[in-house]
PDB file of C-alpha atoms in Angstrom:
ATOM      1  CA  MET A   3       4.756 -11.405  -6.415  1.00 67.00           C
ATOM      2  CA  PRO A   4       2.759  -8.226  -5.611  1.00 82.00           C
ATOM      3  CA  LEU A   5       0.249  -9.171  -8.328  1.00 85.00           C
ATOM      4  CA  ALA A   6      -0.149 -12.615  -6.816  1.00 82.00           C
ATOM      5  CA  LEU A   7      -0.779 -11.201  -3.358  1.00 84.00           C
ATOM      6  CA  THR A   8      -3.277  -8.708  -4.753  1.00 88.00           C
ATOM      7  CA  LEU A   9      -5.155 -11.530  -6.476  1.00 87.00           C
ATOM      8  CA  LEU A  10      -5.152 -13.430  -3.206  1.00 89.00           C
ATOM      9  CA  ALA A  11      -6.445 -10.430  -1.261  1.00 91.00           C
ATOM     10  CA  VAL A  12      -9.632 -10.092  -3.349  1.00 92.00           C
ATOM     11  CA  PRO A  13     -11.342 -13.346  -2.264  1.00 92.00           C
ATOM     12  CA  VAL A  14     -10.053 -12.986   1.294  1.00 92.00           C
ATOM     13  CA  VAL A  15     -11.558  -9.508   1.652  1.00 94.00           C
ATOM     14  CA  ALA A  16     -14.799 -10.672   0.020  1.00 93.00           C
ATOM     15  CA  LEU A  17     -15.103 -13.530   2.509  1.00 92.00           C
ATOM     16  CA  LEU A  18     -14.338 -11.332   5.500  1.00 94.00           C
ATOM     17  CA  ALA A  19     -16.756  -8.607   4.369  1.00 94.00           C
ATOM     18  CA  ALA A  20     -19.637 -10.980   3.664  1.00 93.00           C
ATOM     19  CA  VAL A  21     -21.370 -10.490   7.005  1.00 91.00           C
ATOM     20  CA  TRP A  22     -21.399  -6.703   6.599  1.00 94.00           C
ATOM     21  CA  LEU A  23     -22.701  -6.609   3.022  1.00 93.00           C
ATOM     22  CA  PRO A  24     -26.481  -6.142   3.140  1.00 93.00           C
ATOM     23  CA  PHE A  25     -27.129  -7.751  -0.257  1.00 92.00           C
ATOM     24  CA  VAL A  26     -25.352 -10.906   0.937  1.00 92.00           C
ATOM     25  CA  ASN A  27     -26.353 -11.138   4.583  1.00 90.00           C
ATOM     26  CA  GLY A  28     -30.105 -11.043   4.180  1.00 90.00           C
ATOM     27  CA  PRO A  29     -33.139 -13.308   4.028  1.00 91.00           C
ATOM     28  CA  GLN A  30     -33.056 -13.729   0.226  1.00 94.00           C
ATOM     29  CA  LEU A  31     -32.255 -16.907  -1.636  1.00 95.00           C
ATOM     30  CA  TRP A  32     -29.810 -17.247  -4.521  1.00 94.00           C
ATOM     31  CA  LEU A  33     -30.245 -20.380  -6.632  1.00 94.00           C
ATOM     32  CA  GLY A  34     -32.531 -21.727  -3.898  1.00 95.00           C
ATOM     33  CA  LEU A  35     -29.839 -21.462  -1.212  1.00 95.00           C
ATOM     34  CA  PRO A  36     -29.168 -18.769   1.392  1.00 95.00           C
ATOM     35  CA  SER A  37     -27.239 -15.905  -0.183  1.00 94.00           C
ATOM     36  CA  LEU A  38     -24.465 -16.002   2.424  1.00 94.00           C
ATOM     37  CA  LEU A  39     -23.828 -19.677   1.642  1.00 95.00           C
ATOM     38  CA  VAL A  40     -23.670 -19.072  -2.114  1.00 95.00           C
ATOM     39  CA  TRP A  41     -21.387 -16.043  -1.604  1.00 95.00           C
ATOM     40  CA  SER A  42     -19.019 -17.990   0.660  1.00 95.00           C
ATOM     41  CA  VAL A  43     -18.851 -21.075  -1.542  1.00 95.00           C
ATOM     42  CA  GLY A  44     -18.232 -18.951  -4.642  1.00 95.00           C
ATOM     43  CA  TRP A  45     -15.357 -17.069  -3.054  1.00 95.00           C
ATOM     44  CA  VAL A  46     -13.856 -20.225  -1.570  1.00 95.00           C
ATOM     45  CA  LEU A  47     -13.865 -21.705  -5.065  1.00 95.00           C
ATOM     46  CA  ALA A  48     -12.143 -18.534  -6.306  1.00 92.00           C
ATOM     47  CA  LEU A  49      -9.633 -18.708  -3.463  1.00 93.00           C
ATOM     48  CA  THR A  50      -8.275 -22.089  -4.551  1.00 92.00           C
ATOM     49  CA  PRO A  51      -6.790 -20.961  -7.904  1.00 92.00           C
ATOM     50  CA  ALA A  52      -5.530 -17.756  -6.255  1.00 91.00           C
ATOM     51  CA  LEU A  53      -3.607 -19.790  -3.691  1.00 92.00           C
ATOM     52  CA  ALA A  54      -2.257 -22.044  -6.443  1.00 92.00           C
ATOM     53  CA  TYR A  55      -1.068 -18.990  -8.379  1.00 91.00           C
ATOM     54  CA  VAL A  56       0.683 -17.564  -5.320  1.00 90.00           C
ATOM     55  CA  GLU A  57       2.394 -20.887  -4.688  1.00 91.00           C
ATOM     56  CA  ARG A  58       3.494 -21.189  -8.322  1.00 91.00           C
ATOM     57  CA  CYS A  59       4.912 -17.654  -8.278  1.00 89.00           C
ATOM     58  CA  ARG A  60       6.741 -18.363  -5.033  1.00 87.00           C
ATOM     59  CA  ARG A  61       8.264 -21.573  -6.361  1.00 89.00           C
ATOM     60  CA  ASN A  62       9.352 -19.915  -9.606  1.00 87.00           C
ATOM     61  CA  ALA A  63      10.892 -16.967  -7.731  1.00 83.00           C
ATOM     62  CA  THR A  64      12.896 -19.094  -5.295  1.00 81.00           C
ATOM     63  CA  GLY A  65      13.696 -21.941  -7.656  1.00 75.00           C
ATOM     64  CA  THR A  66      12.466 -24.621  -5.249  1.00 65.00           C
ATOM     65  CA  GLY A  67      10.226 -26.389  -7.749  1.00 60.00           C
ATOM     66  CA  GLU A  68      10.306 -30.173  -7.830  1.00 63.00           C
ATOM     67  CA  GLU A  69      12.627 -31.656 -10.377  1.00 56.00           C
ATOM     68  CA  ARG A  70      11.732 -34.923 -12.056  1.00 50.00           C
TER      69      ARG A  70
END
């Protein structure tokens, strides 16, 4: 479980730190879009599998997975 929480912490910290990172919070464009938008969307897309991994680890550890 500590590995899962560490993997979850990376995108969360990246999203929270976005406004203080000068290469992200600036007037430049990445792929024709504002850099802060691209940064946020990229980390939100990375957050989804991290949350799924944490949930899978939690279900396997407690044995509360759905049985079919």
